[in-house]
Amino acid sequence: MRIDGVAIAATITEHVRDHVERLKTAGIEPKVGILTATDDESTAYYVRSIVRAAQRSGILAEVLALTPESDTATIRGACRRLAEDASVHGVIAQTPFPAGIDATEVIRQIPVRKDVDGATIESAGLIFHGLPAYAPATAQAVMEILRAEQIDLSGKRVTVVGRSLVVGKPLSVLLLGANATVTVCHSRTVDLPAVCREADILVAAIGHARMIGAEYVCEGATVIDVGTNATDEGLVGDVDFDAVAGIAGKITPVPGGVGPVTTACLLRNIASACERAAA
Ligand code: NDP
């Protein structure tokens, strides 16, 4: 069964719109500030899509676009300006940054309460401790999809392929929090297909087009494809959808799976950060 990420995202977005309406009625105007310092077209496309989605939900969006020639001090200063702007409730420092930029130093400027994409070390620590903070929106999106599909995680074997700070690591912590038995794989994992075949739920967050084929999936498993890879044939996931769809019990497509749910989670975080700022 194909999981409909667009429908799941629409449900979340509907709640966000209601939430934003209520905030505006109370005289509060939710706003997100997005910092970029790249001329990478796919990043620009992603940022435009967040801005459009925010505006559709009634959230103001300000993009601070610096040139790729900017140094760490300039980018850090811009991030601090957004962080200190009382009218901005959520700050996103959109990577990639130019080569040589100290990204940690830039992101450090974002206070936890405005860290709507869970980028800071402080947010990561709070999530690790099971305390309130925003997890990276993509990790949240995977959890949201599993919840929407009513997949009980307690005691289930979940394998996450990928250990990045934005997806694999935070997701593994959220899954543990939901009582799953979690295996995290990476480029040094020995016999990856065999490890993946053990999983009731397999999450691919690798960045290699269609790498996960039939030999990685056990009959009836749920497969969540986080990958977004630009190819000559357009955007494709890390999972070979055609090869795996007949084996998996449920599977997310790319596009139309994790991506739209990620954006919806981001909007929800912005509205929530706005509400907390007003409290
Ligand atoms: P990273 O490059 O930061 O991490 C990739 C991970 O995959 C690493 O842990 C790496 O292992 C592992 N890996 C790479 N090759 C292999 C291999 N052959 N076998 C097993 N593991 C491997 O990527 P991200 O986590 O940032 O992104 C992953 C994918 O998700 C990308 O396609 C990205 O575009 C997509 N993405 C999608 C989002 C969405 O909203 N839909 C948001 C964020 C990302 P090692 O650590 O050993 O190097």
mmCIF file of C-alpha atoms and ligand atoms in Angstrom:
data_model
loop_
_atom_site.group_PDB
_atom_site.id
_atom_site.type_symbol
_atom_site.label_atom_id
_atom_site.label_comp_id
_atom_site.label_asym_id
_atom_site.label_seq_id
_atom_site.Cartn_x
_atom_site.Cartn_y
_atom_site.Cartn_z
ATOM 1 C CA MET A 1 0.000 0.000 0.000
ATOM 2 C CA ARG A 2 1.281 3.411 -1.023
ATOM 3 C CA ILE A 3 1.353 5.888 1.878
ATOM 4 C CA ASP A 4 -0.071 9.268 0.857
ATOM 5 C CA GLY A 5 2.275 11.885 2.333
ATOM 6 C CA VAL A 6 0.360 14.698 0.653
ATOM 7 C CA ALA A 7 -2.856 13.716 2.457
ATOM 8 C CA ILE A 8 -1.059 13.398 5.812
ATOM 9 C CA ALA A 9 0.537 16.808 5.246
ATOM 10 C CA ALA A 10 -2.842 18.336 4.336
ATOM 11 C CA THR A 11 -4.337 17.221 7.652
ATOM 12 C CA ILE A 12 -1.448 18.765 9.610
ATOM 13 C CA THR A 13 -1.565 21.961 7.542
ATOM 14 C CA GLU A 14 -5.293 22.344 8.151
ATOM 15 C CA HIS A 15 -4.621 22.359 11.902
ATOM 16 C CA VAL A 16 -1.782 24.840 11.391
ATOM 17 C CA ARG A 17 -4.110 27.199 9.486
ATOM 18 C CA ASP A 18 -6.652 27.073 12.329
ATOM 19 C CA HIS A 19 -3.867 27.667 14.847
ATOM 20 C CA VAL A 20 -2.539 30.651 12.879
ATOM 21 C CA GLU A 21 -6.069 32.063 12.589
ATOM 22 C CA ARG A 22 -6.443 31.903 16.366
ATOM 23 C CA LEU A 23 -3.063 33.598 16.873
ATOM 24 C CA LYS A 24 -3.986 36.373 14.449
ATOM 25 C CA THR A 25 -7.324 36.898 16.157
ATOM 26 C CA ALA A 26 -5.316 37.424 19.349
ATOM 27 C CA GLY A 27 -3.236 40.035 17.489
ATOM 28 C CA ILE A 28 -0.145 37.870 16.961
ATOM 29 C CA GLU A 29 1.401 37.550 13.490
ATOM 30 C CA PRO A 30 3.485 34.331 13.167
ATOM 31 C CA LYS A 31 6.708 34.834 11.218
ATOM 32 C CA VAL A 32 9.627 32.659 10.164
ATOM 33 C CA GLY A 33 13.059 33.964 9.200
ATOM 34 C CA ILE A 34 15.114 31.893 6.780
ATOM 35 C CA LEU A 35 18.832 32.489 6.300
ATOM 36 C CA THR A 36 20.661 31.268 3.204
ATOM 37 C CA ALA A 37 24.190 31.831 1.893
ATOM 38 C CA THR A 38 24.378 29.825 -1.296
ATOM 39 C CA ASP A 39 23.546 30.062 -4.986
ATOM 40 C CA ASP A 40 22.659 26.365 -5.075
ATOM 41 C CA GLU A 41 19.422 26.153 -7.105
ATOM 42 C CA SER A 42 17.966 23.140 -5.263
ATOM 43 C CA THR A 43 18.363 24.990 -1.935
ATOM 44 C CA ALA A 44 16.711 28.065 -3.433
ATOM 45 C CA TYR A 45 13.875 25.860 -4.708
ATOM 46 C CA TYR A 46 13.431 24.279 -1.254
ATOM 47 C CA VAL A 47 13.396 27.692 0.445
ATOM 48 C CA ARG A 48 10.843 29.033 -2.075
ATOM 49 C CA SER A 49 8.632 26.023 -1.357
ATOM 50 C CA ILE A 50 8.794 26.682 2.419
ATOM 51 C CA VAL A 51 7.948 30.369 1.849
ATOM 52 C CA ARG A 52 4.950 29.460 -0.350
ATOM 53 C CA ALA A 53 3.715 26.864 2.156
ATOM 54 C CA ALA A 54 4.127 29.341 5.038
ATOM 55 C CA GLN A 55 2.201 32.040 3.181
ATOM 56 C CA ARG A 56 -0.593 29.575 2.317
ATOM 57 C CA SER A 57 -0.937 28.931 6.056
ATOM 58 C CA GLY A 58 -0.975 32.634 6.896
ATOM 59 C CA ILE A 59 2.606 32.673 8.252
ATOM 60 C CA LEU A 60 4.880 35.557 7.243
ATOM 61 C CA ALA A 61 8.252 34.509 5.838
ATOM 62 C CA GLU A 62 11.387 36.644 5.583
ATOM 63 C CA VAL A 63 14.311 35.291 3.598
ATOM 64 C CA LEU A 64 17.742 36.724 4.361
ATOM 65 C CA ALA A 65 19.750 35.618 1.337
ATOM 66 C CA LEU A 66 23.485 36.231 1.649
ATOM 67 C CA THR A 67 25.973 35.594 -1.124
ATOM 68 C CA PRO A 68 28.137 32.442 -1.134
ATOM 69 C CA GLU A 69 31.163 34.729 -0.705
ATOM 70 C CA SER A 70 30.012 35.664 2.817
ATOM 71 C CA ASP A 71 32.346 34.801 5.699
ATOM 72 C CA THR A 72 31.431 33.189 9.030
ATOM 73 C CA ALA A 73 31.198 36.546 10.851
ATOM 74 C CA THR A 74 28.724 37.927 8.298
ATOM 75 C CA ILE A 75 26.534 34.816 8.284
ATOM 76 C CA ARG A 76 26.680 34.547 12.068
ATOM 77 C CA GLY A 77 25.701 38.236 12.363
ATOM 78 C CA ALA A 78 22.732 37.770 10.032
ATOM 79 C CA CYS A 79 21.593 34.728 11.982
ATOM 80 C CA ARG A 80 21.857 36.671 15.225
ATOM 81 C CA ARG A 81 19.785 39.531 13.760
ATOM 82 C CA LEU A 82 16.982 37.094 12.894
ATOM 83 C CA ALA A 83 17.304 35.415 16.295
ATOM 84 C CA GLU A 84 17.030 38.760 18.128
ATOM 85 C CA ASP A 85 14.158 40.097 16.013
ATOM 86 C CA ALA A 86 11.108 39.944 18.300
ATOM 87 C CA SER A 87 8.751 39.773 15.293
ATOM 88 C CA VAL A 88 10.436 36.514 14.121
ATOM 89 C CA HIS A 89 9.240 33.410 15.981
ATOM 90 C CA GLY A 90 11.154 30.711 14.126
ATOM 91 C CA VAL A 91 14.623 30.820 12.552
ATOM 92 C CA ILE A 92 15.908 28.416 9.918
ATOM 93 C CA ALA A 93 19.596 28.604 8.960
ATOM 94 C CA GLN A 94 19.391 26.726 5.687
ATOM 95 C CA THR A 95 22.427 24.612 4.822
ATOM 96 C CA PRO A 96 24.561 24.188 2.810
ATOM 97 C CA PHE A 97 26.742 27.099 3.838
ATOM 98 C CA PRO A 98 29.764 28.088 1.748
ATOM 99 C CA ALA A 99 32.889 25.947 2.156
ATOM 100 C CA GLY A 100 34.927 26.884 5.224
ATOM 101 C CA ILE A 101 31.994 28.366 7.155
ATOM 102 C CA ASP A 102 31.710 27.268 10.769
ATOM 103 C CA ALA A 103 28.070 26.122 10.613
ATOM 104 C CA THR A 104 27.968 25.276 14.329
ATOM 105 C CA GLU A 105 28.998 28.838 15.151
ATOM 106 C CA VAL A 106 26.191 30.205 12.942
ATOM 107 C CA ILE A 107 23.483 27.866 14.222
ATOM 108 C CA ARG A 108 24.516 28.514 17.821
ATOM 109 C CA GLN A 109 22.920 31.985 17.457
ATOM 110 C CA ILE A 110 19.417 30.470 17.319
ATOM 111 C CA PRO A 111 17.755 30.202 20.737
ATOM 112 C CA VAL A 112 16.009 26.880 21.428
ATOM 113 C CA ARG A 113 12.584 28.541 21.510
ATOM 114 C CA LYS A 114 13.056 29.725 17.884
ATOM 115 C CA ASP A 115 14.870 26.597 16.690
ATOM 116 C CA VAL A 116 11.915 25.304 14.664
ATOM 117 C CA ASP A 117 14.002 22.854 12.602
ATOM 118 C CA GLY A 118 15.884 21.380 15.567
ATOM 119 C CA ALA A 119 19.292 22.449 14.306
ATOM 120 C CA THR A 120 21.053 23.492 17.505
ATOM 121 C CA ILE A 121 23.162 21.361 19.817
ATOM 122 C CA GLU A 122 20.915 22.462 22.680
ATOM 123 C CA SER A 123 17.737 21.213 20.933
ATOM 124 C CA ALA A 124 19.488 17.920 20.142
ATOM 125 C CA GLY A 125 20.461 17.534 23.814
ATOM 126 C CA LEU A 126 16.914 18.228 24.991
ATOM 127 C CA ILE A 127 15.500 15.693 22.512
ATOM 128 C CA PHE A 128 18.118 13.181 23.689
ATOM 129 C CA HIS A 129 16.880 13.703 27.246
ATOM 130 C CA GLY A 130 13.225 13.389 26.195
ATOM 131 C CA LEU A 131 12.632 17.058 27.122
ATOM 132 C CA PRO A 132 10.581 19.570 25.107
ATOM 133 C CA ALA A 133 12.325 20.951 22.006
ATOM 134 C CA TYR A 134 11.724 20.836 18.261
ATOM 135 C CA ALA A 135 13.341 17.821 16.592
ATOM 136 C CA PRO A 136 14.481 18.268 12.983
ATOM 137 C CA ALA A 137 11.305 18.439 10.894
ATOM 138 C CA THR A 138 12.241 15.440 8.725
ATOM 139 C CA ALA A 139 12.670 13.186 11.750
ATOM 140 C CA GLN A 140 9.337 14.472 13.051
ATOM 141 C CA ALA A 141 7.770 13.786 9.654
ATOM 142 C CA VAL A 142 8.755 10.107 9.749
ATOM 143 C CA MET A 143 7.195 9.772 13.213
ATOM 144 C CA GLU A 144 4.092 11.605 12.013
ATOM 145 C CA ILE A 145 3.685 9.256 9.043
ATOM 146 C CA LEU A 146 4.002 6.183 11.273
ATOM 147 C CA ARG A 147 1.432 7.677 13.647
ATOM 148 C CA ALA A 148 -0.958 8.575 10.825
ATOM 149 C CA GLU A 149 -0.677 5.029 9.480
ATOM 150 C CA GLN A 150 -1.420 3.731 12.991
ATOM 151 C CA ILE A 151 1.768 1.682 13.091
ATOM 152 C CA ASP A 152 2.423 0.714 16.697
ATOM 153 C CA LEU A 153 6.152 1.078 17.320
ATOM 154 C CA SER A 154 6.340 -0.573 20.727
ATOM 155 C CA GLY A 155 8.740 -3.505 20.562
ATOM 156 C CA LYS A 156 9.013 -3.301 16.752
ATOM 157 C CA ARG A 157 12.350 -3.699 15.010
ATOM 158 C CA VAL A 158 13.078 -0.449 13.192
ATOM 159 C CA THR A 159 16.174 -0.088 11.038
ATOM 160 C CA VAL A 160 17.305 3.405 10.055
ATOM 161 C CA VAL A 161 19.868 3.564 7.257
ATOM 162 C CA GLY A 162 21.777 6.821 7.702
ATOM 163 C CA ARG A 163 23.209 8.468 10.831
ATOM 164 C CA SER A 164 23.179 12.166 9.911
ATOM 165 C CA LEU A 165 22.447 14.892 12.446
ATOM 166 C CA VAL A 166 19.384 16.032 10.495
ATOM 167 C CA VAL A 167 17.700 12.676 9.956
ATOM 168 C CA GLY A 168 19.179 9.374 11.151
ATOM 169 C CA LYS A 169 20.421 10.285 14.637
ATOM 170 C CA PRO A 170 17.441 12.380 15.854
ATOM 171 C CA LEU A 171 15.008 9.906 14.324
ATOM 172 C CA SER A 172 16.633 7.000 16.158
ATOM 173 C CA VAL A 173 16.157 8.883 19.454
ATOM 174 C CA LEU A 174 12.478 9.609 18.690
ATOM 175 C CA LEU A 175 11.928 5.953 17.757
ATOM 176 C CA LEU A 176 13.550 4.802 20.997
ATOM 177 C CA GLY A 177 11.243 7.189 22.839
ATOM 178 C CA ALA A 178 8.333 5.347 21.212
ATOM 179 C CA ASN A 179 9.730 2.016 22.514
ATOM 180 C CA ALA A 180 10.953 0.686 19.172
ATOM 181 C CA THR A 181 14.016 -1.562 19.028
ATOM 182 C CA VAL A 182 16.262 0.559 16.850
ATOM 183 C CA THR A 183 19.181 -0.386 14.614
ATOM 184 C CA VAL A 184 21.092 2.451 12.944
ATOM 185 C CA CYS A 185 23.113 1.565 9.835
ATOM 186 C CA HIS A 186 25.663 3.543 7.838
ATOM 187 C CA SER A 187 28.301 3.205 5.158
ATOM 188 C CA ARG A 188 30.419 0.816 7.264
ATOM 189 C CA THR A 189 27.579 -1.559 8.147
ATOM 190 C CA VAL A 190 28.485 -5.117 7.138
ATOM 191 C CA ASP A 191 25.903 -6.960 5.015
ATOM 192 C CA LEU A 192 23.406 -4.110 4.984
ATOM 193 C CA PRO A 193 20.698 -6.053 3.073
ATOM 194 C CA ALA A 194 20.652 -8.781 5.762
ATOM 195 C CA VAL A 195 20.417 -6.202 8.575
ATOM 196 C CA CYS A 196 17.611 -4.367 6.760
ATOM 197 C CA ARG A 197 15.678 -7.602 6.114
ATOM 198 C CA GLU A 198 15.353 -8.002 9.915
ATOM 199 C CA ALA A 199 13.288 -4.821 10.118
ATOM 200 C CA ASP A 200 9.547 -4.512 10.634
ATOM 201 C CA ILE A 201 10.002 -0.878 9.648
ATOM 202 C CA LEU A 202 12.816 0.269 7.380
ATOM 203 C CA VAL A 203 13.757 3.943 7.023
ATOM 204 C CA ALA A 204 16.135 4.937 4.223
ATOM 205 C CA ALA A 205 17.956 8.274 4.696
ATOM 206 C CA ILE A 206 21.044 7.740 2.604
ATOM 207 C CA GLY A 207 21.181 10.032 -0.415
ATOM 208 C CA HIS A 208 21.784 7.302 -3.035
ATOM 209 C CA ALA A 209 19.138 7.063 -5.735
ATOM 210 C CA ARG A 210 17.131 3.797 -5.607
ATOM 211 C CA MET A 211 19.802 1.968 -3.568
ATOM 212 C CA ILE A 212 17.330 -0.019 -1.461
ATOM 213 C CA GLY A 213 16.106 -2.890 -3.635
ATOM 214 C CA ALA A 214 13.986 -5.974 -2.973
ATOM 215 C CA GLU A 215 16.850 -7.795 -1.214
ATOM 216 C CA TYR A 216 16.732 -5.233 1.655
ATOM 217 C CA VAL A 217 13.075 -5.688 2.553
ATOM 218 C CA CYS A 218 11.199 -8.473 4.295
ATOM 219 C CA GLU A 219 7.676 -9.368 3.261
ATOM 220 C CA GLY A 220 5.102 -6.985 4.756
ATOM 221 C CA ALA A 221 7.606 -4.453 6.159
ATOM 222 C CA THR A 222 6.789 -0.740 6.275
ATOM 223 C CA VAL A 223 9.287 1.222 4.174
ATOM 224 C CA ILE A 224 9.795 4.964 4.693
ATOM 225 C CA ASP A 225 11.894 6.648 2.032
ATOM 226 C CA VAL A 226 13.461 9.921 3.203
ATOM 227 C CA GLY A 227 15.815 10.208 0.225
ATOM 228 C CA THR A 228 15.473 12.983 -2.323
ATOM 229 C CA ASN A 229 17.863 12.563 -5.218
ATOM 230 C CA ALA A 230 17.790 14.719 -8.342
ATOM 231 C CA THR A 231 18.276 12.508 -11.415
ATOM 232 C CA ASP A 232 17.706 12.862 -15.161
ATOM 233 C CA GLU A 233 14.327 11.237 -14.533
ATOM 234 C CA GLY A 234 13.445 13.814 -11.867
ATOM 235 C CA LEU A 235 13.322 13.460 -8.100
ATOM 236 C CA VAL A 236 13.743 9.865 -6.862
ATOM 237 C CA GLY A 237 14.101 8.317 -3.430
ATOM 238 C CA ASP A 238 16.710 6.044 -1.864
ATOM 239 C CA VAL A 239 14.315 3.138 -2.366
ATOM 240 C CA ASP A 240 13.698 1.414 -5.686
ATOM 241 C CA PHE A 241 9.932 1.878 -5.395
ATOM 242 C CA ASP A 242 8.964 -0.469 -8.245
ATOM 243 C CA ALA A 243 11.169 -3.294 -6.925
ATOM 244 C CA VAL A 244 10.058 -2.926 -3.295
ATOM 245 C CA ALA A 245 6.352 -2.003 -3.571
ATOM 246 C CA GLY A 246 5.302 -5.615 -4.185
ATOM 247 C CA ILE A 247 7.102 -6.853 -1.033
ATOM 248 C CA ALA A 248 6.488 -4.024 1.455
ATOM 249 C CA GLY A 249 3.247 -3.863 3.401
ATOM 250 C CA LYS A 250 3.301 -0.049 3.209
ATOM 251 C CA ILE A 251 5.696 2.285 1.426
ATOM 252 C CA THR A 252 6.135 6.040 0.960
ATOM 253 C CA PRO A 253 6.690 7.330 -2.578
ATOM 254 C CA VAL A 254 9.129 10.054 -3.654
ATOM 255 C CA PRO A 255 7.893 12.642 -4.350
ATOM 256 C CA GLY A 256 4.701 12.753 -2.289
ATOM 257 C CA GLY A 257 5.912 10.964 0.839
ATOM 258 C CA VAL A 258 8.156 12.348 3.566
ATOM 259 C CA GLY A 259 8.816 15.711 1.805
ATOM 260 C CA PRO A 260 5.376 17.347 2.160
ATOM 261 C CA VAL A 261 5.002 16.039 5.716
ATOM 262 C CA THR A 262 8.371 17.618 6.604
ATOM 263 C CA THR A 263 7.158 21.017 5.391
ATOM 264 C CA ALA A 264 3.888 20.607 7.311
ATOM 265 C CA CYS A 265 5.809 19.750 10.513
ATOM 266 C CA LEU A 266 7.976 22.832 10.030
ATOM 267 C CA LEU A 267 4.882 25.060 9.740
ATOM 268 C CA ARG A 268 3.399 23.452 12.830
ATOM 269 C CA ASN A 269 6.612 24.174 14.750
ATOM 270 C CA ILE A 270 6.562 27.832 13.661
ATOM 271 C CA ALA A 271 2.966 28.294 14.842
ATOM 272 C CA SER A 272 3.828 26.565 18.114
ATOM 273 C CA ALA A 273 6.946 28.724 18.631
ATOM 274 C CA CYS A 274 4.825 31.809 17.995
ATOM 275 C CA GLU A 275 2.239 30.735 20.566
ATOM 276 C CA ARG A 276 4.960 30.072 23.151
ATOM 277 C CA ALA A 277 6.558 33.470 22.507
ATOM 278 C CA ALA A 278 3.221 35.106 23.183
ATOM 279 C CA ALA A 279 2.510 33.137 26.369
HETATM 280 P P1 NDP B 1 23.970 12.641 4.762
HETATM 281 O O1 NDP B 1 24.823 12.593 3.541
HETATM 282 O O2 NDP B 1 24.258 13.647 5.809
HETATM 283 O O3 NDP B 1 23.976 11.183 5.444
HETATM 284 C C1 NDP B 1 23.834 10.046 4.691
HETATM 285 C C2 NDP B 1 23.941 8.856 5.573
HETATM 286 O O4 NDP B 1 23.816 7.702 4.753
HETATM 287 C C3 NDP B 1 25.285 8.738 6.298
HETATM 288 O O5 NDP B 1 25.085 8.334 7.637
HETATM 289 C C4 NDP B 1 26.027 7.698 5.497
HETATM 290 O O6 NDP B 1 26.899 6.877 6.271
HETATM 291 C C5 NDP B 1 24.894 6.819 5.003
HETATM 292 N N1 NDP B 1 25.291 6.118 3.781
HETATM 293 C C6 NDP B 1 25.822 6.656 2.671
HETATM 294 N N2 NDP B 1 26.069 5.694 1.756
HETATM 295 C C7 NDP B 1 25.707 4.532 2.323
HETATM 296 C C8 NDP B 1 25.730 3.189 1.911
HETATM 297 N N3 NDP B 1 26.187 2.837 0.702
HETATM 298 N N4 NDP B 1 25.291 2.247 2.755
HETATM 299 C C9 NDP B 1 24.805 2.586 3.983
HETATM 300 N N5 NDP B 1 24.758 3.843 4.444
HETATM 301 C C10 NDP B 1 25.208 4.808 3.621
HETATM 302 O O7 NDP B 1 22.466 12.778 4.219
HETATM 303 P P2 NDP B 1 21.135 13.333 4.944
HETATM 304 O O8 NDP B 1 20.829 12.533 6.145
HETATM 305 O O9 NDP B 1 21.191 14.809 5.053
HETATM 306 O O10 NDP B 1 20.057 13.014 3.807
HETATM 307 C C11 NDP B 1 19.802 11.685 3.416
HETATM 308 C C12 NDP B 1 18.804 11.729 2.281
HETATM 309 O O11 NDP B 1 17.603 12.305 2.759
HETATM 310 C C13 NDP B 1 19.235 12.589 1.087
HETATM 311 O O12 NDP B 1 18.694 12.035 -0.092
HETATM 312 C C14 NDP B 1 18.550 13.923 1.361
HETATM 313 O O13 NDP B 1 18.314 14.661 0.178
HETATM 314 C C15 NDP B 1 17.259 13.442 1.969
HETATM 315 N N6 NDP B 1 16.610 14.421 2.846
HETATM 316 C C16 NDP B 1 15.274 14.572 2.669
HETATM 317 C C17 NDP B 1 14.582 15.433 3.468
HETATM 318 C C18 NDP B 1 13.103 15.510 3.316
HETATM 319 O O14 NDP B 1 12.473 16.360 3.928
HETATM 320 N N7 NDP B 1 12.473 14.631 2.551
HETATM 321 C C19 NDP B 1 15.257 16.289 4.445
HETATM 322 C C20 NDP B 1 16.653 15.958 4.649
HETATM 323 C C21 NDP B 1 17.305 15.070 3.826
HETATM 324 P P3 NDP B 1 28.247 7.467 6.972
HETATM 325 O O15 NDP B 1 27.750 8.217 8.171
HETATM 326 O O16 NDP B 1 29.030 6.254 7.317
HETATM 327 O O17 NDP B 1 28.892 8.347 5.973
#
